[in-house]
Amino acid sequence: MQTNQQKYYSTKEVIKLIGRSVSTVHAYVQEGKLKPVEDPWGDHQGLLFLVFL
């Protein structure tokens, strides 16, 4: 069964999910391993990551 759900994660949530540090997550962004997305609501400070479930 395929779903089309989306979930946004903050940097802190991603850190908990993947078990890495802030600097590692930022390095992953620089290396293109993680791609942040723009805040669709316009009120979040920091990076957001979109995951399709």
CSV table of N, CA, C and O in Angstrom, one decimal:
chain,number,residue,atom,x,y,z
A,1,MET,N,0.8,-1.2,0.0
A,1,MET,CA,0.0,0.0,0.0
A,1,MET,C,0.9,1.2,0.0
A,1,MET,O,1.8,1.4,0.8
A,2,GLN,N,0.6,2.2,-0.9
A,2,GLN,CA,1.4,3.4,-1.0
A,2,GLN,C,0.7,4.5,-0.4
A,2,GLN,O,-0.5,4.7,-0.7
A,3,THR,N,1.3,5.3,0.4
A,3,THR,CA,0.7,6.5,0.9
A,3,THR,C,1.4,7.8,0.4
A,3,THR,O,2.5,7.7,-0.1
A,4,ASN,N,0.7,8.9,0.5
A,4,ASN,CA,1.2,10.1,0.0
A,4,ASN,C,1.4,11.2,1.1
A,4,ASN,O,1.2,12.3,0.8
A,5,GLN,N,1.7,10.7,2.3
A,5,GLN,CA,1.8,11.6,3.4
A,5,GLN,C,3.1,12.3,3.4
A,5,GLN,O,4.1,11.7,3.1
A,6,GLN,N,3.1,13.5,3.9
A,6,GLN,CA,4.3,14.3,4.1
A,6,GLN,C,4.5,14.7,5.5
A,6,GLN,O,3.5,15.0,6.2
A,7,LYS,N,5.7,14.7,6.0
A,7,LYS,CA,5.9,15.2,7.3
A,7,LYS,C,7.2,16.1,7.3
A,7,LYS,O,8.2,15.7,6.7
A,8,TYR,N,7.1,17.2,8.0
A,8,TYR,CA,8.2,18.1,8.1
A,8,TYR,C,8.9,17.9,9.4
A,8,TYR,O,8.3,17.7,10.5
A,9,TYR,N,10.3,17.8,9.4
A,9,TYR,CA,11.1,17.6,10.6
A,9,TYR,C,12.0,18.8,10.8
A,9,TYR,O,12.6,19.3,9.8
A,10,SER,N,12.1,19.3,12.0
A,10,SER,CA,13.1,20.3,12.3
A,10,SER,C,14.5,19.7,12.4
A,10,SER,O,14.6,18.4,12.4
A,11,THR,N,15.5,20.5,12.5
A,11,THR,CA,16.9,20.0,12.6
A,11,THR,C,17.0,19.1,13.9
A,11,THR,O,17.6,18.0,13.9
A,12,LYS,N,16.4,19.6,15.0
A,12,LYS,CA,16.5,18.8,16.2
A,12,LYS,C,15.8,17.5,16.1
A,12,LYS,O,16.3,16.5,16.6
A,13,GLU,N,14.7,17.4,15.4
A,13,GLU,CA,14.0,16.1,15.2
A,13,GLU,C,14.8,15.2,14.3
A,13,GLU,O,14.9,14.0,14.6
A,14,VAL,N,15.5,15.7,13.3
A,14,VAL,CA,16.3,14.9,12.4
A,14,VAL,C,17.5,14.4,13.2
A,14,VAL,O,17.9,13.2,13.1
A,15,ILE,N,18.1,15.2,14.1
A,15,ILE,CA,19.2,14.7,14.9
A,15,ILE,C,18.8,13.5,15.8
A,15,ILE,O,19.5,12.5,15.8
A,16,LYS,N,17.6,13.6,16.3
A,16,LYS,CA,17.1,12.5,17.1
A,16,LYS,C,16.8,11.2,16.3
A,16,LYS,O,17.1,10.1,16.6
A,17,LEU,N,16.2,11.5,15.1
A,17,LEU,CA,15.9,10.4,14.2
A,17,LEU,C,17.1,9.6,13.7
A,17,LEU,O,17.1,8.4,13.6
A,18,ILE,N,18.1,10.3,13.3
A,18,ILE,CA,19.3,9.6,12.7
A,18,ILE,C,20.4,9.4,13.7
A,18,ILE,O,21.4,8.8,13.4
A,19,GLY,N,20.3,10.0,14.9
A,19,GLY,CA,21.3,9.8,16.0
A,19,GLY,C,22.6,10.4,15.7
A,19,GLY,O,23.7,9.9,16.0
A,20,ARG,N,22.6,11.6,15.1
A,20,ARG,CA,23.8,12.4,14.8
A,20,ARG,C,23.8,13.7,15.4
A,20,ARG,O,22.8,14.2,15.9
A,21,SER,N,24.9,14.4,15.4
A,21,SER,CA,25.0,15.7,16.0
A,21,SER,C,24.6,16.8,15.1
A,21,SER,O,24.4,16.6,13.9
A,22,VAL,N,24.4,18.0,15.6
A,22,VAL,CA,24.0,19.2,14.8
A,22,VAL,C,25.1,19.4,13.7
A,22,VAL,O,24.7,19.6,12.5
A,23,SER,N,26.3,19.4,14.0
A,23,SER,CA,27.4,19.6,13.0
A,23,SER,C,27.3,18.6,11.9
A,23,SER,O,27.6,18.9,10.8
A,24,THR,N,27.0,17.3,12.3
A,24,THR,CA,26.9,16.3,11.2
A,24,THR,C,25.7,16.5,10.3
A,24,THR,O,25.9,16.4,9.1
A,25,VAL,N,24.6,16.9,10.9
A,25,VAL,CA,23.4,17.2,10.0
A,25,VAL,C,23.8,18.4,9.1
A,25,VAL,O,23.4,18.4,7.9
A,26,HIS,N,24.4,19.4,9.6
A,26,HIS,CA,24.8,20.6,8.8
A,26,HIS,C,25.8,20.1,7.7
A,26,HIS,O,25.7,20.6,6.6
A,27,ALA,N,26.7,19.2,8.1
A,27,ALA,CA,27.7,18.7,7.1
A,27,ALA,C,26.9,17.9,6.0
A,27,ALA,O,27.3,18.1,4.8
A,28,TYR,N,25.9,17.2,6.4
A,28,TYR,CA,25.1,16.4,5.4
A,28,TYR,C,24.4,17.4,4.4
A,28,TYR,O,24.3,17.1,3.3
A,29,VAL,N,24.0,18.5,4.9
A,29,VAL,CA,23.3,19.5,4.1
A,29,VAL,C,24.3,20.0,3.1
A,29,VAL,O,24.1,20.1,1.9
A,30,GLN,N,25.5,20.4,3.6
A,30,GLN,CA,26.6,20.9,2.7
A,30,GLN,C,27.0,19.9,1.6
A,30,GLN,O,27.3,20.3,0.5
A,31,GLU,N,27.0,18.6,2.0
A,31,GLU,CA,27.4,17.6,1.1
A,31,GLU,C,26.3,17.1,0.2
A,31,GLU,O,26.5,16.3,-0.7
A,32,GLY,N,25.1,17.6,0.4
A,32,GLY,CA,23.9,17.2,-0.4
A,32,GLY,C,23.2,15.9,0.0
A,32,GLY,O,22.4,15.4,-0.7
A,33,LYS,N,23.6,15.4,1.1
A,33,LYS,CA,23.0,14.1,1.6
A,33,LYS,C,21.6,14.4,2.2
A,33,LYS,O,20.8,13.5,2.2
A,34,LEU,N,21.4,15.6,2.8
A,34,LEU,CA,20.1,16.0,3.2
A,34,LEU,C,19.8,17.3,2.5
A,34,LEU,O,20.7,18.2,2.4
A,35,LYS,N,18.5,17.5,2.2
A,35,LYS,CA,18.1,18.7,1.5
A,35,LYS,C,17.0,19.4,2.3
A,35,LYS,O,15.9,18.9,2.4
A,36,PRO,N,17.3,20.6,2.9
A,36,PRO,CA,16.3,21.3,3.6
A,36,PRO,C,15.3,21.9,2.6
A,36,PRO,O,15.6,22.1,1.4
A,37,VAL,N,14.1,22.2,3.1
A,37,VAL,CA,13.0,22.8,2.3
A,37,VAL,C,12.6,24.1,2.9
A,37,VAL,O,12.8,24.3,4.1
A,38,GLU,N,11.9,24.9,2.1
A,38,GLU,CA,11.4,26.2,2.7
A,38,GLU,C,10.2,25.9,3.6
A,38,GLU,O,9.4,25.0,3.3
A,39,ASP,N,10.1,26.7,4.6
A,39,ASP,CA,8.9,26.6,5.5
A,39,ASP,C,7.7,27.0,4.8
A,39,ASP,O,7.5,28.1,4.4
A,40,PRO,N,6.7,26.0,4.6
A,40,PRO,CA,5.5,26.4,3.9
A,40,PRO,C,4.6,27.3,4.7
A,40,PRO,O,3.7,28.0,4.2
A,41,TRP,N,4.8,27.5,6.0
A,41,TRP,CA,4.0,28.3,6.9
A,41,TRP,C,4.7,29.7,7.1
A,41,TRP,O,4.0,30.6,7.5
A,42,GLY,N,6.0,29.8,6.8
A,42,GLY,CA,6.7,31.0,6.9
A,42,GLY,C,7.0,31.5,8.3
A,42,GLY,O,7.5,32.6,8.5
A,43,ASP,N,6.9,30.6,9.3
A,43,ASP,CA,7.2,31.1,10.7
A,43,ASP,C,8.2,30.3,11.4
A,43,ASP,O,8.5,30.5,12.6
A,44,HIS,N,8.8,29.3,10.7
A,44,HIS,CA,9.8,28.5,11.4
A,44,HIS,C,11.2,29.0,11.1
A,44,HIS,O,11.6,29.4,10.0
A,45,GLN,N,12.0,29.2,12.2
A,45,GLN,CA,13.4,29.6,12.1
A,45,GLN,C,14.3,28.3,12.1
A,45,GLN,O,14.1,27.5,12.9
A,46,GLY,N,15.2,28.3,11.2
A,46,GLY,CA,16.1,27.1,11.1
A,46,GLY,C,15.7,26.3,9.9
A,46,GLY,O,14.8,26.6,9.1
A,47,LEU,N,16.3,25.1,9.8
A,47,LEU,CA,16.1,24.2,8.6
A,47,LEU,C,14.9,23.3,8.9
A,47,LEU,O,14.7,22.8,10.0
A,48,LEU,N,14.2,23.0,7.8
A,48,LEU,CA,13.1,22.0,7.8
A,48,LEU,C,13.4,20.9,6.8
A,48,LEU,O,14.0,21.2,5.7
A,49,PHE,N,13.1,19.7,7.1
A,49,PHE,CA,13.3,18.6,6.2
A,49,PHE,C,12.0,17.9,5.9
A,49,PHE,O,11.3,17.6,6.8
A,50,LEU,N,11.7,17.6,4.7
A,50,LEU,CA,10.5,17.0,4.3
A,50,LEU,C,10.7,15.5,4.0
A,50,LEU,O,11.6,15.1,3.3
A,51,VAL,N,9.9,14.7,4.6
A,51,VAL,CA,9.9,13.2,4.5
A,51,VAL,C,8.6,12.7,3.9
A,51,VAL,O,7.6,13.1,4.4
A,52,PHE,N,8.7,11.9,2.9
A,52,PHE,CA,7.5,11.3,2.4
A,52,PHE,C,7.3,9.9,3.0
A,52,PHE,O,8.2,9.1,2.9
A,53,LEU,N,6.2,9.7,3.5
A,53,LEU,CA,5.9,8.4,4.2
A,53,LEU,C,5.0,7.5,3.3
A,53,LEU,O,4.2,8.0,2.6
